[in-house]
Coordinates of C-alpha atoms in Angstrom, one line a residue:
M1 CA -115.2 24.6 20.8
A2 CA -114.5 21.3 22.9
H3 CA -115.3 20.2 26.6
F4 CA -113.1 17.8 28.3
S5 CA -113.6 15.9 31.8
D6 CA -111.9 17.0 35.0
V7 CA -109.2 14.4 34.5
T8 CA -108.1 15.5 31.1
L9 CA -104.5 16.9 30.6
I10 CA -104.3 17.1 27.0
G11 CA -107.3 17.9 24.6
I12 CA -107.3 17.5 20.8
L13 CA -109.4 19.9 18.8
T14 CA -110.5 19.0 15.3
P15 CA -110.9 19.7 12.6
L16 CA -108.7 22.9 12.3
T17 CA -107.4 24.4 9.2
P18 CA -104.0 23.1 8.3
N19 CA -101.1 25.6 8.5
T20 CA -103.3 28.4 10.2
I21 CA -102.5 30.3 13.2
H22 CA -105.4 29.8 15.6
T23 CA -106.0 31.4 19.2
V24 CA -106.4 28.7 21.8
E25 CA -108.1 29.8 24.9
V26 CA -108.6 27.2 27.8
E27 CA -111.1 27.8 30.7
A28 CA -111.3 25.8 34.1
I29 CA -115.0 25.3 35.2
D30 CA -116.2 23.9 38.3
E31 CA -119.6 21.7 38.3
N32 CA -121.7 24.4 38.9
G33 CA -120.6 25.9 35.2
I34 CA -118.6 28.8 37.2
I35 CA -115.2 29.9 35.4
L36 CA -112.5 29.4 37.8
A37 CA -109.5 30.3 35.4
E38 CA -108.8 30.7 32.1
A39 CA -105.5 30.8 29.6
Q40 CA -104.8 32.0 26.0
T41 CA -102.1 30.9 23.5
M42 CA -101.3 31.2 19.7
Q43 CA -100.4 28.0 17.9
L44 CA -99.7 27.4 14.2
T45 CA -101.4 24.0 13.0
A46 CA -99.1 21.6 11.0
P47 CA -99.2 21.6 7.2
E48 CA -101.5 19.4 4.9
M49 CA -100.8 15.8 4.3
P50 CA -98.6 15.6 1.4
I51 CA -99.4 12.9 -1.2
I52 CA -96.4 10.8 -2.8
D53 CA -96.6 10.8 -6.6
Q54 CA -94.0 7.9 -7.1
A55 CA -91.3 6.1 -5.2
Y56 CA -88.4 4.2 -7.0
S57 CA -85.0 3.1 -6.5
K58 CA -81.7 3.9 -8.8
L59 CA -79.4 2.7 -6.2
S60 CA -79.3 -0.4 -4.3
N61 CA -79.2 1.4 -0.8
S62 CA -81.6 4.2 -1.5
I63 CA -85.3 5.1 -2.7
T64 CA -86.2 8.5 -4.3
V65 CA -89.7 9.8 -3.5
E66 CA -91.6 12.5 -5.4
W67 CA -94.6 14.6 -4.2
T68 CA -96.5 17.6 -4.4
A69 CA -95.4 20.4 -2.6
V70 CA -97.5 21.2 0.5
P71 CA -98.3 25.0 1.2
G72 CA -96.7 26.3 4.4
A73 CA -94.3 23.3 4.5
T74 CA -90.6 24.0 5.8
S75 CA -89.4 20.3 5.1
Y76 CA -90.6 16.9 4.7
L77 CA -89.9 13.3 6.9
L78 CA -89.6 10.6 4.5
T79 CA -89.9 7.2 6.3
A80 CA -88.7 3.8 4.7
Q81 CA -90.0 0.9 6.8
D82 CA -88.9 -2.5 6.5
G83 CA -91.0 -4.8 9.0
E84 CA -90.3 -3.6 12.4
S85 CA -87.3 -1.4 11.3
F86 CA -87.4 1.9 9.7
I87 CA -85.1 4.7 8.4
E88 CA -86.2 8.5 8.4
T89 CA -84.6 11.4 6.7
I90 CA -85.7 15.0 6.5
I91 CA -85.7 16.6 3.1
T92 CA -86.5 20.1 2.2
N93 CA -88.1 19.4 -1.1
S94 CA -89.4 17.1 -3.7
P95 CA -87.8 14.7 -5.0
G96 CA -86.2 13.5 -1.6
T97 CA -84.0 10.2 -1.2
V98 CA -83.5 8.1 1.9
T99 CA -80.6 6.1 2.2
G100 CA -79.0 3.4 4.3
L101 CA -81.3 0.7 2.9
K102 CA -80.6 -2.8 2.1
A103 CA -80.3 -3.8 -1.5
A104 CA -83.1 -5.7 -3.4
T105 CA -85.4 -4.9 -0.4
L106 CA -89.2 -3.8 -0.4
Y107 CA -89.9 -0.9 1.7
K108 CA -93.2 0.9 2.8
I109 CA -92.8 4.7 2.1
T110 CA -94.4 7.6 3.8
I111 CA -93.9 11.1 4.0
R112 CA -95.0 14.0 6.2
S113 CA -95.0 17.7 5.9
I114 CA -93.4 19.8 8.7
N115 CA -93.5 23.3 9.7
S116 CA -92.8 25.2 13.1
G117 CA -96.0 24.3 14.1
G118 CA -95.6 20.3 13.8
K119 CA -95.7 17.4 11.3
S120 CA -98.5 16.4 9.3
Q121 CA -100.1 13.0 9.2
P122 CA -98.2 10.3 7.2
S123 CA -99.2 10.4 3.5
P124 CA -100.7 7.1 2.3
S125 CA -98.0 4.5 1.8
R126 CA -96.3 3.9 -1.4
K127 CA -94.3 0.6 -1.6
A128 CA -91.0 0.5 -3.4
K129 CA -88.0 -2.0 -3.7
T130 CA -84.4 -1.2 -3.8
V131 CA -82.3 -2.3 -6.8
L132 CA -79.7 -5.1 -7.0
A133 CA -76.3 -4.4 -5.3
A134 CA -73.2 -3.9 -7.6
P135 CA -71.2 -6.9 -8.2
V136 CA -67.8 -6.8 -6.6
L137 CA -65.0 -6.8 -9.3
S138 CA -61.7 -8.2 -9.1
A139 CA -59.5 -8.6 -12.1
S140 CA -55.9 -9.5 -13.4
S141 CA -54.1 -9.5 -16.5
P142 CA -52.7 -13.0 -17.4
S143 CA -51.1 -11.8 -20.4
Y144 CA -50.4 -8.8 -22.1
D145 CA -53.4 -8.7 -24.3
S146 CA -56.2 -10.1 -22.1
I147 CA -57.7 -9.3 -18.5
V148 CA -59.8 -11.7 -16.5
V149 CA -62.8 -10.2 -14.5
S150 CA -64.4 -12.1 -11.8
W151 CA -66.9 -11.2 -9.0
G152 CA -68.9 -12.9 -6.4
A153 CA -72.8 -13.9 -6.6
V154 CA -75.3 -10.8 -6.2
H155 CA -78.6 -11.4 -4.0
M156 CA -81.7 -11.7 -6.5
A157 CA -79.5 -11.2 -9.4
V158 CA -80.3 -13.6 -12.7
G159 CA -77.8 -11.9 -14.8
F160 CA -74.8 -9.5 -15.2
S161 CA -73.6 -7.0 -17.8
V162 CA -69.8 -6.2 -17.8
S163 CA -68.4 -3.5 -20.2
I164 CA -64.5 -2.7 -20.8
M165 CA -63.0 0.2 -22.7
R166 CA -59.5 1.9 -22.5
S167 CA -59.6 4.5 -19.9
D168 CA -58.1 7.3 -22.0
G169 CA -61.3 6.7 -24.3
L170 CA -59.6 5.6 -27.2
G171 CA -60.8 2.7 -29.2
N172 CA -64.2 1.0 -28.7
M173 CA -66.4 -0.3 -25.6
V174 CA -66.6 -4.1 -25.5
K175 CA -69.8 -5.2 -23.6
E176 CA -70.8 -8.6 -22.5
N177 CA -73.8 -10.2 -20.8
T178 CA -73.6 -13.3 -18.7
T179 CA -75.0 -15.3 -16.1
N180 CA -71.6 -16.4 -14.9
T181 CA -69.3 -15.0 -12.4
S182 CA -66.5 -14.3 -14.6
L183 CA -65.4 -12.9 -18.0
V184 CA -62.4 -12.9 -20.2
F185 CA -61.6 -10.2 -22.4
T186 CA -59.0 -10.5 -25.0
S187 CA -57.3 -8.7 -27.9
L188 CA -56.6 -5.8 -25.7
D189 CA -53.4 -3.6 -25.9
S190 CA -50.7 -4.2 -23.6
G191 CA -49.7 -2.2 -20.7
T192 CA -52.8 -0.1 -21.2
L193 CA -55.3 0.8 -18.4
Y194 CA -58.8 -0.2 -19.0
T195 CA -61.9 0.9 -17.0
I196 CA -64.6 -2.2 -16.3
K197 CA -68.4 -1.4 -15.5
A198 CA -70.4 -4.1 -14.3
H199 CA -74.1 -4.4 -12.8
A200 CA -76.6 -6.9 -12.1
W201 CA -80.4 -7.3 -13.1
N202 CA -83.2 -8.9 -11.5
V203 CA -86.0 -11.1 -13.2
N204 CA -87.7 -8.0 -14.4
G205 CA -84.4 -6.8 -16.1
I206 CA -84.1 -3.9 -13.8
P207 CA -80.4 -3.2 -13.5
G208 CA -78.9 -2.7 -10.3
D209 CA -75.8 -0.6 -8.9
D210 CA -72.8 -0.2 -11.4
F211 CA -69.2 -1.2 -10.1
I212 CA -66.4 0.4 -11.8
Y213 CA -63.0 -1.0 -11.7
N214 CA -59.8 0.0 -13.3
Q215 CA -57.0 -2.5 -14.6
R216 CA -54.1 -2.4 -16.6
T217 CA -53.0 -5.0 -18.7
S218 CA -49.6 -6.6 -18.2
P219 CA -46.9 -5.6 -20.6
Q220 CA -45.1 -7.0 -23.6
A221 CA -41.7 -8.6 -23.4
P222 CA -39.0 -6.0 -24.2
A223 CA -37.4 -6.3 -27.4
D224 CA -34.0 -5.6 -29.0
V225 CA -32.2 -6.7 -26.1
Q226 CA -28.3 -5.6 -26.3
V227 CA -25.3 -6.8 -23.9
V228 CA -22.3 -4.9 -23.7
F229 CA -19.5 -6.5 -21.4
D230 CA -17.1 -4.4 -19.5
S231 CA -14.1 -6.8 -19.0
G232 CA -12.0 -4.7 -16.9
A233 CA -14.9 -4.3 -14.4
L234 CA -16.7 -7.6 -14.9
K235 CA -19.9 -6.4 -15.5
A236 CA -22.5 -6.3 -18.2
I237 CA -24.3 -3.4 -19.4
I238 CA -27.9 -4.4 -20.6
S239 CA -30.3 -2.4 -22.8
W240 CA -33.7 -2.8 -24.6
T241 CA -36.6 -1.2 -26.3
P242 CA -39.2 0.4 -23.7
T243 CA -42.6 -1.3 -23.8
E244 CA -45.9 0.3 -23.2
G245 CA -47.2 0.6 -19.5
T246 CA -44.1 -0.7 -18.1
L247 CA -43.3 0.5 -14.2
N248 CA -39.9 -1.8 -13.9
Y249 CA -37.8 -3.9 -15.9
S250 CA -36.3 -6.8 -14.2
V251 CA -33.0 -8.2 -15.7
T252 CA -31.6 -11.6 -14.5
A253 CA -28.1 -13.0 -15.5
S254 CA -27.6 -16.6 -14.5
N255 CA -25.2 -19.4 -14.6
R256 CA -25.0 -22.7 -13.0
A257 CA -23.8 -21.3 -9.9
S258 CA -25.2 -18.2 -9.4
K259 CA -28.2 -15.6 -10.3
L260 CA -27.5 -12.0 -10.3
N261 CA -30.4 -9.4 -10.7
C262 CA -31.0 -5.8 -11.6
V263 CA -34.5 -3.8 -11.5
T264 CA -34.7 -0.3 -13.0
S265 CA -37.4 1.9 -14.4
S266 CA -35.2 2.9 -17.3
T267 CA -34.2 1.1 -20.5
S268 CA -30.8 -0.1 -19.4
C269 CA -29.3 -1.8 -16.4
S270 CA -25.7 -2.6 -15.1
I271 CA -25.2 -6.1 -13.5
A272 CA -21.6 -6.2 -11.9
S273 CA -19.8 -8.7 -9.9
L274 CA -19.9 -11.4 -13.0
H275 CA -17.5 -14.3 -12.5
C276 CA -14.7 -14.9 -14.9
G277 CA -14.7 -17.8 -17.0
S278 CA -18.7 -18.1 -16.9
V279 CA -21.4 -18.1 -19.6
Y280 CA -24.5 -16.2 -18.4
S281 CA -27.9 -16.4 -19.8
I282 CA -29.5 -13.1 -19.7
C283 CA -33.2 -12.0 -20.1
V284 CA -35.5 -9.1 -19.5
I285 CA -38.9 -9.1 -17.9
A286 CA -41.4 -5.9 -17.8
S287 CA -43.7 -5.4 -15.1
N288 CA -46.4 -3.2 -13.8
H289 CA -49.2 -3.6 -11.4
A290 CA -51.1 -6.1 -13.5
G291 CA -48.0 -8.4 -13.6
S292 CA -45.1 -9.4 -15.5
S293 CA -44.1 -10.2 -19.1
K294 CA -42.7 -13.1 -20.2
P295 CA -39.1 -13.3 -20.3
T296 CA -37.2 -12.1 -23.4
D297 CA -35.2 -14.8 -25.2
S298 CA -32.2 -15.6 -23.6
V299 CA -29.1 -13.6 -24.6
S300 CA -25.9 -15.6 -24.0
L301 CA -23.1 -13.8 -22.4
K302 CA -19.5 -15.2 -22.2
T303 CA -17.2 -13.5 -19.6
V304 CA -13.4 -13.3 -19.8
P305 CA -11.5 -16.1 -18.5
C306 CA -10.0 -16.3 -15.0
A307 CA -6.4 -15.7 -14.4
P308 CA -4.1 -18.5 -14.9
G309 CA -2.9 -20.1 -11.8
S310 CA -0.3 -23.0 -10.9
I311 CA 2.5 -20.4 -12.5
T312 CA 5.9 -22.1 -12.2
I313 CA 9.1 -20.6 -13.5
E314 CA 12.2 -22.6 -14.0
E315 CA 15.7 -21.9 -15.3
E316 CA 16.3 -24.8 -17.6
D317 CA 20.0 -23.5 -18.0
P318 CA 21.6 -20.4 -17.6
G319 CA 19.9 -17.9 -20.0
N320 CA 16.7 -19.6 -20.7
L321 CA 13.5 -19.3 -18.3
S322 CA 10.5 -21.4 -19.0
V323 CA 7.1 -20.2 -17.6
S324 CA 4.1 -22.6 -17.5
W325 CA 0.6 -22.5 -16.0
S326 CA -2.6 -24.2 -15.6
N327 CA -5.3 -24.3 -18.4
V328 CA -8.4 -22.0 -17.7
D329 CA -12.0 -22.2 -18.8
L330 CA -13.0 -20.2 -21.9
G331 CA -9.4 -19.3 -22.4
E332 CA -8.6 -19.2 -26.1
Y333 CA -4.9 -18.0 -26.0
Y334 CA -2.3 -16.7 -23.4
V335 CA 0.0 -13.8 -23.2
V336 CA 3.1 -13.9 -20.8
F337 CA 4.7 -10.8 -20.0
V338 CA 8.0 -10.5 -18.7
K339 CA 9.5 -7.3 -17.4
S340 CA 13.0 -7.0 -16.0
D341 CA 14.2 -4.9 -13.2
D342 CA 15.7 -2.4 -15.9
G343 CA 12.4 -1.4 -17.4
L344 CA 12.5 -3.7 -20.6
E345 CA 9.6 -5.9 -21.5
V346 CA 9.0 -8.7 -23.5
H347 CA 5.9 -11.0 -24.2
C348 CA 4.9 -14.4 -25.6
N349 CA 1.8 -15.0 -27.2
T350 CA 0.4 -18.6 -27.4
S351 CA -2.4 -21.0 -27.3
H352 CA -0.6 -23.5 -25.2
T353 CA 0.5 -23.3 -21.5
Q354 CA 4.1 -22.8 -21.9
C355 CA 6.5 -20.2 -23.0
H356 CA 10.3 -19.9 -23.2
F357 CA 12.2 -16.6 -22.7
Q358 CA 16.2 -15.7 -22.7
S359 CA 17.2 -14.2 -19.6
D360 CA 20.5 -12.5 -18.4
C361 CA 22.5 -13.1 -15.0
G362 CA 21.8 -10.9 -12.3
F363 CA 18.4 -9.7 -13.4
M364 CA 15.1 -9.9 -11.4
Y365 CA 12.2 -10.5 -13.7
F366 CA 8.4 -10.0 -13.2
I367 CA 6.3 -12.5 -14.9
S368 CA 2.3 -12.2 -15.2
V369 CA 0.3 -14.5 -17.0
F370 CA -3.3 -13.4 -18.8
A371 CA -5.8 -15.3 -20.6
Y372 CA -7.8 -14.0 -23.5
N373 CA -10.8 -14.6 -25.5
K374 CA -13.5 -12.8 -27.4
A375 CA -14.9 -11.1 -24.4
G376 CA -11.2 -9.7 -23.6
Q377 CA -8.5 -9.9 -21.2
S378 CA -8.8 -12.1 -17.8
P379 CA -8.5 -10.0 -14.5
S380 CA -4.8 -9.7 -13.2
G381 CA -3.4 -12.8 -11.4
E382 CA -0.4 -13.3 -9.3
V383 CA 2.7 -11.4 -10.5
L384 CA 5.6 -13.6 -9.6
N385 CA 9.3 -12.6 -9.6
Y386 CA 12.2 -14.4 -10.6
T387 CA 15.8 -13.4 -9.9
T388 CA 18.6 -15.4 -12.0
A389 CA 21.7 -16.1 -10.5
P390 CA 24.6 -13.4 -10.4
C391 CA 26.9 -12.6 -13.3
C392 CA 30.5 -14.5 -13.0
P393 CA 33.3 -11.8 -12.2
S394 CA 35.8 -11.6 -15.1
D395 CA 38.7 -10.0 -13.6
I396 CA 39.6 -11.8 -10.6
H397 CA 42.9 -10.8 -8.7
P398 CA 44.1 -12.8 -5.6
V399 CA 46.4 -10.7 -3.5
F400 CA 48.2 -12.5 -0.4
V401 CA 47.4 -11.2 2.8
S402 CA 48.8 -13.6 5.4
S403 CA 49.7 -17.4 5.5
D404 CA 45.9 -18.4 5.7
T405 CA 44.3 -15.2 4.1
I406 CA 44.1 -14.3 0.6
E407 CA 42.3 -11.1 -0.4
I408 CA 40.6 -11.7 -3.6
V409 CA 39.8 -8.5 -5.7
W410 CA 37.3 -8.3 -8.4
S411 CA 35.1 -6.0 -10.3
P412 CA 31.4 -5.8 -9.2
V413 CA 28.9 -7.8 -11.4
R414 CA 25.1 -7.4 -11.8
G415 CA 22.9 -9.3 -9.3
A416 CA 25.8 -10.1 -6.9
E417 CA 24.3 -7.9 -4.1
I418 CA 21.1 -10.1 -4.2
E419 CA 22.0 -13.5 -3.7
I420 CA 18.3 -14.8 -3.8
R421 CA 19.1 -17.4 -6.5
G422 CA 22.3 -18.4 -4.8
S423 CA 25.9 -18.6 -6.3
N424 CA 26.4 -19.0 -9.9
T425 CA 27.8 -22.3 -10.3
S426 CA 28.8 -21.8 -13.9
C427 CA 31.6 -19.4 -13.2
A428 CA 35.0 -20.5 -14.0
S429 CA 37.4 -21.4 -11.1
K430 CA 41.0 -20.1 -10.7
C431 CA 43.8 -21.8 -8.5
V432 CA 45.6 -19.8 -5.9
L433 CA 48.5 -21.0 -4.0
T434 CA 48.4 -19.9 -0.3
A435 CA 51.4 -19.0 1.9
P436 CA 52.5 -21.9 4.5
C437 CA 50.9 -23.0 7.4
S438 CA 51.9 -22.2 10.8
P439 CA 54.7 -24.7 12.2
E440 CA 54.0 -26.1 15.7
I441 CA 57.0 -26.4 18.1
T442 CA 57.1 -29.6 19.6
N443 CA 60.2 -29.1 21.8
I444 CA 63.0 -26.8 23.1
S445 CA 66.1 -28.3 24.4
K446 CA 69.2 -26.5 26.1
D447 CA 72.5 -28.0 24.8
A448 CA 75.0 -25.6 26.5
L449 CA 74.9 -22.7 28.5
S450 CA 74.4 -20.3 25.5
I451 CA 72.7 -22.9 23.0
I452 CA 69.3 -24.2 22.5
S453 CA 68.0 -26.6 20.1
V454 CA 64.2 -25.8 18.9
Y455 CA 62.1 -28.8 17.4
W456 CA 58.9 -28.4 15.3
Q457 CA 56.4 -30.5 13.3
S458 CA 57.1 -29.9 9.5
N459 CA 53.6 -29.5 7.7
N460 CA 54.5 -27.6 4.5
D461 CA 56.1 -28.5 1.2
E462 CA 59.5 -27.1 0.1
A463 CA 59.3 -24.3 3.0
T464 CA 62.1 -22.5 4.9
Y465 CA 61.5 -22.3 8.5
I466 CA 62.9 -19.4 10.5
V467 CA 63.3 -19.7 14.4
T468 CA 63.3 -16.6 16.4
A469 CA 64.2 -16.0 20.1
R470 CA 62.8 -12.7 21.0
G471 CA 63.6 -11.2 24.6
E472 CA 64.8 -8.1 26.2
A473 CA 68.1 -8.7 25.3
G474 CA 67.4 -8.8 21.7
L475 CA 66.9 -11.2 18.6
W476 CA 68.4 -14.4 17.9
H477 CA 67.7 -16.6 14.7
C478 CA 68.4 -19.7 13.2
T479 CA 67.1 -21.1 9.9
S480 CA 66.5 -24.7 8.6
S481 CA 64.6 -26.5 5.8
G482 CA 64.1 -29.5 8.0
N483 CA 62.3 -29.7 11.7
S484 CA 65.0 -28.4 14.1
C485 CA 67.8 -26.0 14.1
S486 CA 70.1 -24.5 17.0
I487 CA 70.4 -20.9 18.4
T488 CA 73.8 -20.2 20.0
N489 CA 75.2 -17.5 22.1
L490 CA 72.1 -16.7 24.0
P491 CA 72.8 -14.3 27.0
C492 CA 72.5 -15.8 30.4
G493 CA 69.8 -14.5 32.7
S494 CA 67.3 -13.8 30.1
V495 CA 63.8 -14.8 29.3
F496 CA 63.1 -15.3 25.4
F497 CA 59.8 -15.9 23.4
V498 CA 60.6 -18.5 20.6
S499 CA 58.5 -19.0 17.5
V500 CA 58.8 -20.4 14.0
V501 CA 58.0 -18.9 10.9
A502 CA 57.5 -21.0 7.7
S503 CA 58.4 -19.2 4.3
T504 CA 58.0 -20.0 0.9
T505 CA 57.9 -18.3 -2.6
V506 CA 54.2 -17.2 -2.0
G507 CA 55.1 -15.7 1.4
Q508 CA 55.3 -16.5 5.2
S509 CA 52.9 -18.1 7.5
L510 CA 51.8 -17.0 10.5
P511 CA 54.3 -17.4 13.5
S512 CA 53.6 -20.5 15.5
Y513 CA 52.7 -20.0 19.2
S514 CA 55.6 -18.6 21.0
I515 CA 56.9 -20.8 23.7
P516 CA 58.8 -19.0 26.7
F517 CA 62.4 -20.1 27.2
E518 CA 64.6 -18.9 30.3
T519 CA 68.6 -19.3 30.1
A520 CA 70.3 -19.8 33.6
P521 CA 71.3 -16.8 35.6
C522 CA 74.8 -15.0 35.1
C523 CA 77.5 -15.4 37.3
P524 CA 78.5 -12.2 39.3
N525 CA 81.6 -10.7 37.6
D526 CA 83.3 -10.0 40.9
L527 CA 83.5 -11.7 44.5
T528 CA 85.3 -10.3 47.2
L529 CA 86.1 -12.1 50.8
T530 CA 86.9 -10.1 53.6
Q531 CA 88.1 -11.8 57.1
L532 CA 86.6 -9.8 59.9
T533 CA 87.7 -12.1 62.9
Q534 CA 90.0 -15.3 62.9
S535 CA 86.6 -17.4 62.6
V536 CA 84.6 -15.0 60.7
T537 CA 84.6 -14.0 56.7
N538 CA 82.4 -11.5 55.0
I539 CA 81.9 -12.5 51.3
S540 CA 80.2 -10.0 48.9
W541 CA 79.7 -10.0 45.1
S542 CA 78.0 -7.7 42.1
A543 CA 74.4 -8.6 41.2
G544 CA 73.9 -11.5 38.6
T545 CA 71.6 -10.9 35.7
G546 CA 68.4 -13.2 36.1
A547 CA 69.6 -14.3 39.7
Q548 CA 67.0 -13.9 42.6
T549 CA 69.1 -15.8 45.4
Y550 CA 72.7 -16.9 46.1
V551 CA 74.1 -19.7 47.6
T552 CA 78.1 -19.3 48.6
V553 CA 80.3 -22.0 50.0
L554 CA 83.9 -22.0 51.4
E555 CA 85.1 -25.6 51.3
S556 CA 88.4 -27.2 52.5
P557 CA 89.4 -30.9 53.6
K558 CA 88.8 -29.6 57.3
G559 CA 85.1 -28.9 56.6
W560 CA 83.0 -26.3 54.8
A561 CA 80.9 -23.0 55.3
R562 CA 77.6 -22.3 53.6
C563 CA 75.4 -19.5 53.2
H564 CA 71.9 -18.8 51.4
T565 CA 70.8 -15.3 50.8
L566 CA 68.6 -12.9 48.8
Q567 CA 71.6 -10.0 49.5
N568 CA 74.6 -9.7 47.4
Q569 CA 76.8 -10.5 50.6
C570 CA 76.9 -13.0 53.4
L571 CA 78.9 -13.7 56.9
L572 CA 80.3 -17.0 57.0
G573 CA 81.4 -18.2 60.6
C574 CA 83.6 -21.0 62.0
I575 CA 86.3 -20.5 59.5
T576 CA 89.4 -22.5 60.4
C577 CA 92.6 -20.3 60.5
G578 CA 95.4 -21.0 58.3
T579 CA 93.3 -23.0 56.0
N580 CA 93.1 -22.8 52.3
Y581 CA 89.6 -22.6 51.0
T582 CA 87.6 -23.2 47.6
V583 CA 85.3 -20.5 46.9
S584 CA 82.2 -21.2 44.9
L585 CA 78.8 -19.4 44.1
K586 CA 75.7 -21.0 42.7
A587 CA 73.3 -17.9 41.4
I588 CA 69.6 -19.2 41.4
S589 CA 66.8 -17.4 39.1
E590 CA 63.2 -16.9 40.2
T591 CA 62.0 -20.1 38.3
G592 CA 64.7 -22.1 39.9
L593 CA 67.5 -22.2 37.1
T594 CA 70.9 -22.3 38.6
S595 CA 74.4 -21.3 37.4
D596 CA 77.5 -22.6 39.4
C597 CA 80.1 -20.0 39.6
T598 CA 83.8 -20.8 40.5
Y599 CA 86.3 -18.3 41.7
Q600 CA 89.7 -18.1 43.1
G601 CA 90.5 -19.9 46.5
Y602 CA 90.9 -18.3 49.9
S603 CA 93.2 -18.6 52.6
S604 CA 92.1 -17.9 56.4
S605 CA 94.4 -15.9 58.5
A606 CA 97.1 -17.5 60.8
C607 CA 96.0 -19.3 64.2
C608 CA 96.5 -17.7 67.7
P609 CA 99.1 -19.2 70.1
F610 CA 97.7 -22.4 71.9
G611 CA 98.8 -21.8 75.6
V612 CA 99.1 -18.2 77.5
K613 CA 100.4 -18.4 81.1
L614 CA 100.0 -15.5 83.6
Y615 CA 102.2 -15.2 86.6
R616 CA 101.5 -13.2 89.7
L617 CA 104.4 -10.9 90.4
G618 CA 103.4 -9.6 93.3
N619 CA 100.4 -9.8 95.7
N620 CA 98.4 -8.2 93.0
D621 CA 99.9 -10.3 90.3
I622 CA 97.9 -13.4 89.2
L623 CA 99.7 -16.1 87.9
S624 CA 97.5 -17.9 85.6
D625 CA 98.2 -21.1 83.7
M626 CA 95.6 -21.5 81.1
L627 CA 95.2 -23.7 78.0
W628 CA 93.1 -22.4 75.2
K629 CA 91.9 -25.3 73.1
F630 CA 89.5 -24.5 70.2
R631 CA 87.5 -27.1 68.5
W632 CA 85.2 -26.4 65.5
N633 CA 83.3 -28.1 63.0
G634 CA 81.7 -27.2 59.7
D635 CA 79.0 -25.1 61.5
L636 CA 81.0 -23.4 63.7

């Protein structure tokens, strides 16, 4: 039973039995002691206060507490207090651990029991200190049989204990104590995973947290390195004996100019793109997460020589080829292959830089040069071709075609269709006599009506010249060994083309250029005169070959009459009666050549009486006395 003043809202009833259900009744009483109101409830009291048996730290971030169980308690509240800060955790039973603490720190520990009614009072406190923090390790393997372990300083630590053993459990564990912050373990197995365990201790010798670290030793260098060189592909295949604990192998091939690499997890590797004519130093390094082994002893690789260059081919004389080239590095000897276009191949093996070969005319030769050493054959270099001069024909037969043309017939020879190397100057020559050259006419003169003389320039030895006049009337010839000749009996009124041909025992020349020549027109064969009136006469004639116009003339001592016409007749006036005339006719060609034609004379008719008198006989008669007088001249 407890009484509270009128201002009290919360009242505490003590002492009550722990972990017991109580019936609680509250009455409101006025100043006169009269109950104004009342209320009642059921309430379970908290369990008894627990008592801590012990508190200790096994890890640097936690403290473990042990206590005797309290009846009715469903859980417990552990509290670790460091100055003004504290950490709480609820535990279901003993022992319980509070975590999240600082290492090497003194804490005040209390515990309360809890049930549905509430929490008990805190137990009497116990003090406990967390152990030291674990050293944070780092490790490396500087060599295949050692591991270096290092760590930072740990607060409140006075010493450290570090142990190491194979992770697979084989072998013995090695343990070292030290006040330093690093240790070196030696005589280890290469490429092997080791487990390293370390902790610090304080002045009381209490160990702190453990730190576990796994570190593998680096591998040993591979052994028994073998190199096989593929000369055709210019690559090297390297193999070796595997080493324990290796993840990858790195192969390096280096010379003065370049470095080539290959990385693999197997025990062989191929390095391509090697340079010809080079010496490579090859080594292998094994590596894992711990690091790399030392390089193996270098293995020297000598590649094949490069293809020879500056290849020159000379034909010193027909039938002998000389092939020369420049010297190449690492070349021990050379082989020259010469293959002709008919498939036949020969070769020359020499330690010098020149080879000699026999060759045939008219062949194309394909020439390649290779260098060799113990590694093999050089890559293929430039393939040169060389064509020898064509062969000489052995059966040359000249055949006359014309004065300035000779057809030469021969059997085909090898290589003559190519003509790359030019002509074969060693072929024997053969003399051939040609026909005479064409003459050149210098002049044509007319010596008489039907005779012409032809002159030419004589430019041939022992030649006979034939002159030909060719026209519609036919052919006329003359022959001479000099430089002129005459052609007679040429018909009148004709056009000729005159040419000259020179002839020898070999044959005839081409004709000279033809020169046209025209003979004078022919005189008409017949001419007829008919007197139409006393003073007018008609002259007609037949056509003259080659004539285009005609001029007729009647001439006498008293005068003359003349007519120029295109026709074959003409009227002539002013003819004097009773007069003898000479008759002539001139035939004129189109080009102006003339022929004077003379015919039998002509006499005009008698004259008429001079005077006529007329007499008138009657009245109608007329007497006329007239005197006719006629006067004429050559035009009347």
